[in-house]
Short mmCIF file of C-alpha atoms and ligand atoms in Angstrom, two decimals:
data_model
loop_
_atom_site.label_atom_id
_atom_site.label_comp_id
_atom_site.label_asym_id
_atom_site.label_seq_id
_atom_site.Cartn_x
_atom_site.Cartn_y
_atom_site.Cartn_z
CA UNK A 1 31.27 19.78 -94.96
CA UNK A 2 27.93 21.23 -95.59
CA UNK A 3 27.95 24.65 -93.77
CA UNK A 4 24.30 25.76 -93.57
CA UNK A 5 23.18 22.21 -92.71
CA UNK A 6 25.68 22.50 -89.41
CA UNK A 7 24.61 26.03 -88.86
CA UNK A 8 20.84 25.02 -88.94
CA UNK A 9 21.84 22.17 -86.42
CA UNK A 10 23.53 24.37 -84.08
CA UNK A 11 20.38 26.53 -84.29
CA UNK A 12 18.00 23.97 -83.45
CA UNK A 13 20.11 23.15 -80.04
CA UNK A 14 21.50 19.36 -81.47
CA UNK A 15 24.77 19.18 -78.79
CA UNK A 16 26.70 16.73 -80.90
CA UNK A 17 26.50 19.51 -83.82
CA UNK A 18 27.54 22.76 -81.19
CA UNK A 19 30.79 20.34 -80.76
CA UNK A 20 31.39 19.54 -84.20
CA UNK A 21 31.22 23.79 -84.91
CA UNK A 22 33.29 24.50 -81.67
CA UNK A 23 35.85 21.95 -83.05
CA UNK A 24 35.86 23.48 -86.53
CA UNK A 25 35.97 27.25 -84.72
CA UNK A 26 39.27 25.99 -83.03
CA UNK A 27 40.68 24.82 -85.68
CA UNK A 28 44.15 26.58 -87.57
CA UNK A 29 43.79 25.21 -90.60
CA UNK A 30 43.12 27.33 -93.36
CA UNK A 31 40.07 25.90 -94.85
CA UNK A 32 38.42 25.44 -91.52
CA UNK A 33 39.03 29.15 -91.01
CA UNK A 34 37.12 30.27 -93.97
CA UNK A 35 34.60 27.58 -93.19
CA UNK A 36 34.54 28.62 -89.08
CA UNK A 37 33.86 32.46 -90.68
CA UNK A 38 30.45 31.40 -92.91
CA UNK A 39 29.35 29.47 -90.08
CA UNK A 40 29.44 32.24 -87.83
CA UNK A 41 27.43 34.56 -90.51
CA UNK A 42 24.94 32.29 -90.74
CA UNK A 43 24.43 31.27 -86.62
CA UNK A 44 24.05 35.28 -86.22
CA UNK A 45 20.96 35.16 -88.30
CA UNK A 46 19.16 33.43 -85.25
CA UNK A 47 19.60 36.66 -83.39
CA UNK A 48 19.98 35.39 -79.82
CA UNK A 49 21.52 36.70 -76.67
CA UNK A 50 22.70 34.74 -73.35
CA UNK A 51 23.72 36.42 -70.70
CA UNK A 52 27.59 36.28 -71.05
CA UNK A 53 29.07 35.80 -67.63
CA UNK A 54 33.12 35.83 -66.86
CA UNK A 55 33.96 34.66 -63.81
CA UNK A 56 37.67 34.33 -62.76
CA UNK A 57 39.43 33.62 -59.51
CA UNK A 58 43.02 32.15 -58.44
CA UNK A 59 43.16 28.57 -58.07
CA UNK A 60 41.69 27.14 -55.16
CA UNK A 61 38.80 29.91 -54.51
CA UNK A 62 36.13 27.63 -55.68
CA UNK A 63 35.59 27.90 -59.43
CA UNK A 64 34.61 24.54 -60.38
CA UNK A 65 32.57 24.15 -57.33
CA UNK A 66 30.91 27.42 -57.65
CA UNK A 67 30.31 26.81 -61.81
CA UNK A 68 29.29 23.46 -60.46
CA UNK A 69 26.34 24.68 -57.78
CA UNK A 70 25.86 27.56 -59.58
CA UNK A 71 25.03 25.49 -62.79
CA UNK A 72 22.95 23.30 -61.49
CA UNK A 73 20.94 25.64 -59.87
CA UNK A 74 19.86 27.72 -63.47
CA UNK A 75 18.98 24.49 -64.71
CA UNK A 76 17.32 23.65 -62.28
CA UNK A 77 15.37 27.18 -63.19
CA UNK A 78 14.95 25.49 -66.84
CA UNK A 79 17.78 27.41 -68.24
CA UNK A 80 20.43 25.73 -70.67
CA UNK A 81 23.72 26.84 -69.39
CA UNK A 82 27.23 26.74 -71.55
CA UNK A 83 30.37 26.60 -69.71
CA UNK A 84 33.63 28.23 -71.99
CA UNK A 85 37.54 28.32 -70.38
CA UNK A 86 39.68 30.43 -71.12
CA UNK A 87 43.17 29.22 -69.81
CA UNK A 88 46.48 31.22 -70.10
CA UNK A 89 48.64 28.29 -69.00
CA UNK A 90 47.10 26.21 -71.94
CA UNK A 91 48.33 28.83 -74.13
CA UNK A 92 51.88 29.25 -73.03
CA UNK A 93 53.21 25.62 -72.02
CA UNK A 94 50.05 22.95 -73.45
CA UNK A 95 49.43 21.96 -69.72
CA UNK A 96 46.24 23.37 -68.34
CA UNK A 97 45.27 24.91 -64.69
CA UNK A 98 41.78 24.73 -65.90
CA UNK A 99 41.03 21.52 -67.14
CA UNK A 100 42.84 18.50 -66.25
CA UNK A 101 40.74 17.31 -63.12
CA UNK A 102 37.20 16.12 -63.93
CA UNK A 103 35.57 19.30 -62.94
CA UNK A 104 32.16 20.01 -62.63
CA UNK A 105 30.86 16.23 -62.63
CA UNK A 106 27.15 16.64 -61.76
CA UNK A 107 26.60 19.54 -64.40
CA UNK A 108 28.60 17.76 -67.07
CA UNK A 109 26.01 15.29 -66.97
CA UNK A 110 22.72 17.41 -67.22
CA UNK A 111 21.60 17.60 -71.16
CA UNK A 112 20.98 21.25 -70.49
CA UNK A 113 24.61 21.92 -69.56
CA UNK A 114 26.99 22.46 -71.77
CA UNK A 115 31.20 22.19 -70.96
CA UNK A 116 33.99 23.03 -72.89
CA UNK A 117 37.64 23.14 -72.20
CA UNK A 118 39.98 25.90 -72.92
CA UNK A 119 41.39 25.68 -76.23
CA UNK A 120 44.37 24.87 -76.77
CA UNK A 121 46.39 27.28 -78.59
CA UNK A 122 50.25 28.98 -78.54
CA UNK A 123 49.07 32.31 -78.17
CA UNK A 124 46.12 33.88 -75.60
CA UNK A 125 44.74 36.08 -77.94
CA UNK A 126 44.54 32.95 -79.86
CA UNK A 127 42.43 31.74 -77.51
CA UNK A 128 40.70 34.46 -76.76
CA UNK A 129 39.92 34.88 -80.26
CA UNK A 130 38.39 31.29 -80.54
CA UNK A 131 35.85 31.67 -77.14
CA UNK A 132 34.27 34.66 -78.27
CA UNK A 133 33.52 33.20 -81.60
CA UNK A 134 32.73 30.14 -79.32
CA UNK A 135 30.06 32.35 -77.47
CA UNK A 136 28.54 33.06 -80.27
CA UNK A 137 27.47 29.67 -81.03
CA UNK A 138 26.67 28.86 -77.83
CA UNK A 139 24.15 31.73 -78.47
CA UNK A 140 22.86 30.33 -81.60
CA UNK A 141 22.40 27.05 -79.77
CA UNK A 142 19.79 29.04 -77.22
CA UNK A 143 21.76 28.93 -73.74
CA UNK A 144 20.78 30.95 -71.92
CA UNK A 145 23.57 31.85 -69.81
CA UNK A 146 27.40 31.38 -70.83
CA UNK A 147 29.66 31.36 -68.52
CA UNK A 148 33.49 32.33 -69.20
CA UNK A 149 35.86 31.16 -66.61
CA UNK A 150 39.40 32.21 -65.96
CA UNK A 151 42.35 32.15 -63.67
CA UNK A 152 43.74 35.25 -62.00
CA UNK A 153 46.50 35.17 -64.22
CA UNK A 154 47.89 38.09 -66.27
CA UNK A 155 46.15 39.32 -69.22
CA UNK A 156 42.87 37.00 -69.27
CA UNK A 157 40.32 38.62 -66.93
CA UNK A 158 40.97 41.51 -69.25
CA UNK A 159 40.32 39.36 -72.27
CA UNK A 160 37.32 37.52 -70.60
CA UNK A 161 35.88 40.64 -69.44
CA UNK A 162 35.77 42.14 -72.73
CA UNK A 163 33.86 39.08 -73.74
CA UNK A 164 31.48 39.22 -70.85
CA UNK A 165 28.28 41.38 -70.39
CA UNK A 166 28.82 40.77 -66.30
CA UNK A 167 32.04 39.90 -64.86
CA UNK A 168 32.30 38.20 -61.44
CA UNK A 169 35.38 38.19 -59.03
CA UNK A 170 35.41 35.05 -57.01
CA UNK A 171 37.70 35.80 -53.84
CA UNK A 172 38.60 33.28 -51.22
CA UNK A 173 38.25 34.63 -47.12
CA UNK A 174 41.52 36.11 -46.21
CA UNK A 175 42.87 36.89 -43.01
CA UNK A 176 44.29 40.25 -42.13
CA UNK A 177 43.21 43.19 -43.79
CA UNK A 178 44.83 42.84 -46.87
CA UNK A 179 42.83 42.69 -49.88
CA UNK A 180 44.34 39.77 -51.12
CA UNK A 181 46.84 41.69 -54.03
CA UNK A 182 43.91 42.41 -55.62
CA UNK A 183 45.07 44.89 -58.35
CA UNK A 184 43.02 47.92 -58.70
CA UNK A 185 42.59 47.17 -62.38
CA UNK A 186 40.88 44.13 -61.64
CA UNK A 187 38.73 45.82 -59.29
CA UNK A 188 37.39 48.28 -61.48
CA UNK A 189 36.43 46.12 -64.31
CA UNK A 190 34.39 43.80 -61.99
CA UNK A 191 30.56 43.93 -61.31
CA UNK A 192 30.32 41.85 -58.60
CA UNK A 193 32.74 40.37 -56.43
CA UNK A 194 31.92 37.18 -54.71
CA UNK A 195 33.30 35.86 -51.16
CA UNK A 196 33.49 32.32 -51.23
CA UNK A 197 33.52 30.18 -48.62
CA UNK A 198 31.44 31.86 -46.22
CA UNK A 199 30.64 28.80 -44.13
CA UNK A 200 31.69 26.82 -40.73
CA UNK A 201 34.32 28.41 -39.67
CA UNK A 202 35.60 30.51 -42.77
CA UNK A 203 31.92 32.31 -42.34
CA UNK A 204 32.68 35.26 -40.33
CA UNK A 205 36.27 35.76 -42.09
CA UNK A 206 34.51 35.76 -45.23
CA UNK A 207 31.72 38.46 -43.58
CA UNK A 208 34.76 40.43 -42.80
CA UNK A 209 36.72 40.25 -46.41
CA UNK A 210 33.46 41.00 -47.95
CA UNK A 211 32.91 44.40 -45.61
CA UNK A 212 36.17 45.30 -46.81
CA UNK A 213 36.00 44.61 -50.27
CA UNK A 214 32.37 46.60 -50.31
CA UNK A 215 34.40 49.32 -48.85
CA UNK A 216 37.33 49.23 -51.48
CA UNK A 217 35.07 48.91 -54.26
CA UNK A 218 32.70 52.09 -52.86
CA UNK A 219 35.97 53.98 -53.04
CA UNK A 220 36.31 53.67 -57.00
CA UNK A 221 34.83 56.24 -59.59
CA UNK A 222 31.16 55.73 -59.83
CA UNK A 223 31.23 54.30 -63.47
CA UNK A 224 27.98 55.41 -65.38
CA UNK A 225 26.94 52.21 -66.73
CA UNK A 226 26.20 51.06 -63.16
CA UNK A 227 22.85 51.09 -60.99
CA UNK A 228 23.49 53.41 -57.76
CA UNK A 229 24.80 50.16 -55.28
CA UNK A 230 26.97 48.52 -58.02
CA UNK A 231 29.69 47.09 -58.20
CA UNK A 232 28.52 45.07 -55.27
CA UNK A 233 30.49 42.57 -52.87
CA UNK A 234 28.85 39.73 -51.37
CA UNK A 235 29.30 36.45 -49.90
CA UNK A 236 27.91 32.91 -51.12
CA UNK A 237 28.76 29.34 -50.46
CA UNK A 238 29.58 27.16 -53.47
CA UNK A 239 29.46 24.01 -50.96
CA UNK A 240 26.23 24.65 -49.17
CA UNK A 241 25.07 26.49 -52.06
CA UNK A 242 24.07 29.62 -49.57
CA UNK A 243 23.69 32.86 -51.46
CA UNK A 244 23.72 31.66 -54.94
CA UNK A 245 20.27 32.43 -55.94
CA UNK A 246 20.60 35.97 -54.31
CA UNK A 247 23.76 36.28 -56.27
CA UNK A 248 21.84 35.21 -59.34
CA UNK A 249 19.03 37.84 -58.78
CA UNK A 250 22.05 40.82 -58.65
CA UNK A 251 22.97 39.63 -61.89
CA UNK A 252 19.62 39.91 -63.49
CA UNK A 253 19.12 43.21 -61.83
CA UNK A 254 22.24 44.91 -63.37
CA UNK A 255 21.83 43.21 -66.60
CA UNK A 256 18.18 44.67 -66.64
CA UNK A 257 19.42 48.22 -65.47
CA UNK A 258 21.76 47.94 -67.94
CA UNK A 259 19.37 47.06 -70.84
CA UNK A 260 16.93 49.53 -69.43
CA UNK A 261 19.28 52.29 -69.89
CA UNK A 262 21.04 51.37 -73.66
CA UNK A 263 24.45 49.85 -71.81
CA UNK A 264 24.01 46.43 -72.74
CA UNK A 265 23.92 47.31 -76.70
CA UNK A 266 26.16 50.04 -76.14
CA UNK A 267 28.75 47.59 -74.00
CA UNK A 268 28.00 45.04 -76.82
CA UNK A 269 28.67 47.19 -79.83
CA UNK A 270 31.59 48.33 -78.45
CA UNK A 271 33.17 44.84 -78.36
CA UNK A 272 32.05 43.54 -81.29
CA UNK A 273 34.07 47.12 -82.38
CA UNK A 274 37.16 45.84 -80.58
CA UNK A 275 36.79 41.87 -81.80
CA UNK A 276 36.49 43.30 -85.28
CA UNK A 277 39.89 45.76 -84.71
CA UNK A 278 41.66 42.42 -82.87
CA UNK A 279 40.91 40.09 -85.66
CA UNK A 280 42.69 42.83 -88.34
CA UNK A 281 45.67 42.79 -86.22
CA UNK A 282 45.67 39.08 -86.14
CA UNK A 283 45.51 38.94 -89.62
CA UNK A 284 48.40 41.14 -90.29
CA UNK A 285 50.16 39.10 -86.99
CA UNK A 286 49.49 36.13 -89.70
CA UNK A 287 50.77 37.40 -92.48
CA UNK A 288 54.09 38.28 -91.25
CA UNK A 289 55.33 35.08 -89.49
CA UNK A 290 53.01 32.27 -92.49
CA UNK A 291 55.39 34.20 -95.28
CA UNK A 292 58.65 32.43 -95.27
CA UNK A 293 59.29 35.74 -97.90
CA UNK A 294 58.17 37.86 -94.92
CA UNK A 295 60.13 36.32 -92.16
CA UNK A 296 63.39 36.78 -93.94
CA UNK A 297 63.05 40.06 -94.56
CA UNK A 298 62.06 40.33 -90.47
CA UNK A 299 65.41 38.64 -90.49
CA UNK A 300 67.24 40.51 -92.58
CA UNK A 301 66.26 43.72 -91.54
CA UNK A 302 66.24 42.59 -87.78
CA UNK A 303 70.07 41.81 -88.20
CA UNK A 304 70.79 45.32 -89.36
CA UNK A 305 69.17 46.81 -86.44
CA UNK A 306 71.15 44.44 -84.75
CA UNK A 307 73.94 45.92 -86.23
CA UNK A 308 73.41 49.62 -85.84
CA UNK A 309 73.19 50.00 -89.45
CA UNK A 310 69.36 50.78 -89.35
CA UNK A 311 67.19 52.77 -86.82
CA UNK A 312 64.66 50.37 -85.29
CA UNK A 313 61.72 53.11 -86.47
CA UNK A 314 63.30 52.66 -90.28
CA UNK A 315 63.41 49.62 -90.40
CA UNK A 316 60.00 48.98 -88.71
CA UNK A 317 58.61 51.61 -91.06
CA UNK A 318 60.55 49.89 -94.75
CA UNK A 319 59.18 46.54 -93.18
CA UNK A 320 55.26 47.77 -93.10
CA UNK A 321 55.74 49.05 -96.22
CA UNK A 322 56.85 45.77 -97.85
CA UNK A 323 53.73 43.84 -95.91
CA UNK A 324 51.30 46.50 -97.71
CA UNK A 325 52.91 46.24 -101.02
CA UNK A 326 53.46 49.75 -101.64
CA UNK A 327 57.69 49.80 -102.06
P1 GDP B 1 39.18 26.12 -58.36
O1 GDP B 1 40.62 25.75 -58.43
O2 GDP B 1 39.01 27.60 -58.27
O3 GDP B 1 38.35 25.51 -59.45
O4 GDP B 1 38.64 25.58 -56.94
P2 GDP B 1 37.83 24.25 -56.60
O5 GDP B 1 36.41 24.38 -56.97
O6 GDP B 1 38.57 23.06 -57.14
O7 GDP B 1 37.89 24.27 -55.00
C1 GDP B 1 39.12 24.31 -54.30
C2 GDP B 1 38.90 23.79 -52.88
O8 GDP B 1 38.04 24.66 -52.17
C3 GDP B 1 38.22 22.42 -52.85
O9 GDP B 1 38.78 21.66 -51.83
C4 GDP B 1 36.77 22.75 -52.56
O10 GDP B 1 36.11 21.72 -51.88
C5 GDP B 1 36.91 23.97 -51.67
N1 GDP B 1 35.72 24.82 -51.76
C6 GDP B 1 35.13 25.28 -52.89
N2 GDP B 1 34.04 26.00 -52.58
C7 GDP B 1 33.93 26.00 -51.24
C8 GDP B 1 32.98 26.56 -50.32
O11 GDP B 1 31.99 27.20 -50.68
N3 GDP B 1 33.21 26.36 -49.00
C9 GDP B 1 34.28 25.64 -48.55
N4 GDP B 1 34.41 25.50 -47.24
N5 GDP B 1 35.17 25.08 -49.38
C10 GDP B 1 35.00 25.25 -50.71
#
C-alpha cells in the first residue's frame, strides 16, 4: 500500500480514502500498525484542527436524534462534520448499543457528513486508542467539527472526554428532584450539559431539570479554564430542533475563550502527553500477553503466588525485570 499517496488523499478530503485509513487505523495486524503509525506522521503535516466534540448520554436521551439535527444543521452552515463512536459494549461482548439501528439517516447521506461506527475491539482502551488516532484523520480530511459519541457507561465519557476539546452531557427531563444518578465525576468534567426533550409536554419538566442541573453545576469548584458562566446547563430540542443553534453558539464561545486565553493548546498538549504515556503502556500490555515465552512465565510465577511460595510484589517485581531484559 502506498502510504503517502493515501495520506495525500486523506488530505485533499477524498471520503472513500478517509475509510480506507480509518480501516487500516483499526486494524491489529502488525504490519497495518506500523503502516497506521507513518500515516498518521504524515496526515499531521496538514496541521488542522476541528473542533473535537464528545457528547455522551444513556440510551434513550436522544443521541442519534440530537447528532442527527445537530448535524445537519452545521452543514447546513457549510461545515463538514465527522461523526466517531466510541462504544463500551462493542468492546466487552461484540454486540453494540451504539450502532446496530440505522442511526442518523438524513446526515449519513449528506457528502459533507461523515459516520463511523465504534470499532470493534476486546478491550476499551483499545478502542479508545483507535478514535483518537481516528480524529486525527478526520482532521487531516478538513472537518470541521468531530463529534465523539458515547454511552453513559463506565469508563468511556472519561476516555471520550480526554479526546474532546468540549464535552457535552445530554440528559433526558426527569421527574422529581433527583439529578438523575448523575455522578459528580461526570459533572465536573462536562462543559455543557444539555436537557433534551424540552418540548410538548416534557417542556416545562425539562425547564425544571435544567434549573436544577444549573444549580448543581454552580455548586462545583470554579475550574480556571472556564469563562465566568461555564459549565452551563441548557435545554434544546433534538425533534423540533429548538435551541440547537444557541447551543452551537456556547460552544464557539468557550472554545474561543479558551483559545483566547492558551487552554485550548494547553488542554491539547496535555492529551497528546497522556495518548503518548497510554500508547507506552499498551505496548508493554502487548508485549506481555503476544510472548507465548512471556505468558508462561506470568504462569509460572502466577502459580507460585498462588501457592504462597512468592510475595505478589516479588514476583511482580522478578516478572518486570524479565520483560526489560535486565535478569
Ligand atoms: P439514543 O439512544 O440516545 O441515540 O436516543 P434516540 O435518538 O434513539 O432517541 C430515543 C427516543 O427519544 C426516540 O423515540 C426519539 O424519537 C426520542 N427523542 C429524541 N429526541 C427527542 C426530543 O427532542 N424530543 C422528544 N419528545 N423526543 C425525542
Amino acid at each position: 500500500m502506498d502510504i503517502d499517496d493515501l495520506a495525500r488523499r486523506v488530505m485533499n478530503g477524498e471520503r472513500r480514502a478517509l475509510a480506507r485509513a480509518i480501516t487500516l487505523v483499526e486494524s491489529s495486524r502488525e504490519d497495518h500498525r506500523a503502516q497506521a503509525t507513518i500515516l498518521g506522521e504524515r496526515v499531521a503535516s496538514s496541521g488542522r484542527q476541528a473542533l473535537r466534540l464528545g457528547l455522551s448520554g444513556t440510551p434513550g436521551v436522544g443521541k442519534s436524534t440530537f447528532i442527527e439535527a445537530f448535524g445537519l444543521m452545521l452543514v447546513e452552515r457549510g461545515l463538514k462534520v465527522a461523526v466517531l463512536a466510541v462504544d463500551p459494549s462493542s468492546a466487552r461482548s461484540g454486540g453494540s448499543i451504539l450502532g446496530d439501528k440505522t442511526r442518523m439517516e438524513e446526515l449519513s447521506r449528506k457528502r459533507e457528513a461523515f459516520i463511523r461506527p465504534s470499532p470493534s475491539q476486546s478491550q476499551l482502551g483499545g478502542v479508545a486508542r483507535r478514535t483518537r488516532e481516528v480524529v486525527t484523520l478526520c482532521e487531516a480530511a478538513a472537518y470541521d467539527v468531530v463529534l465523539i459519541e458515547t454511552v453513559g457507561v463506565g469508563q468511556s465519557e472519561t476516555m471520550v472526554a480526554e479526546m474532546s476539546d468540549l464535552f457535552l452531557l445530554l440528559l433526558a427531563p426527569a421527574g422529581g428532584d433527583e439529578l438523575q444518578g448523575v455522578k459528580r465525576g461526570i459533572m465536573e468534567i462536562a462543559d455543557m450539559i444539555l436537557i433534551n426533550k424540552a418540548d410538548g409536554e416534557l417542556k416545562p419538566v425539562a425547564n425544571r431539570t435544567c434549573a436544577d442541573y444549573a444549580g448543581a453545576l454552580r455548586l462545583l469548584r470554579k475550574r480556571p479554564e472556564d469563562p465566568a458562566d461555564f459549565p452551563k446547563a441548557m435545554t434544546v430540542s433534538a425533534v423540533e430542533g429548538n435551541g440547537l443553534e444557541v447551543a452551537w453558539d456556547e460552544m464557539n464561545t468557550l472554545a474561543d475563550w479558551r483559545r483566547e486565553h492558551g487552554y485550548w493548546d494547553a488542554r491539547r498538549a496535555n492529551q497528546a502527553r497522556k495518548w503518548f504515556e497510554e500508547e507506552v503502556r499498551m505496548g508493554l500490555l502487548a508485549r506481555l500477553s503476544n510472548s507465548a515465552e512471556m505468558r508462561s512465565q506470568m504462569d509460572r510465577l502466577g502459580s507460585r503466588v498462588a501457592g504462597g511460595e512468592l510475595a505478589p510484589a516479588a514476583a511482580a517485581h522478578e516478572m518486570l525485570s524479565l520483560l526489560s531484559g535486565d535478569s
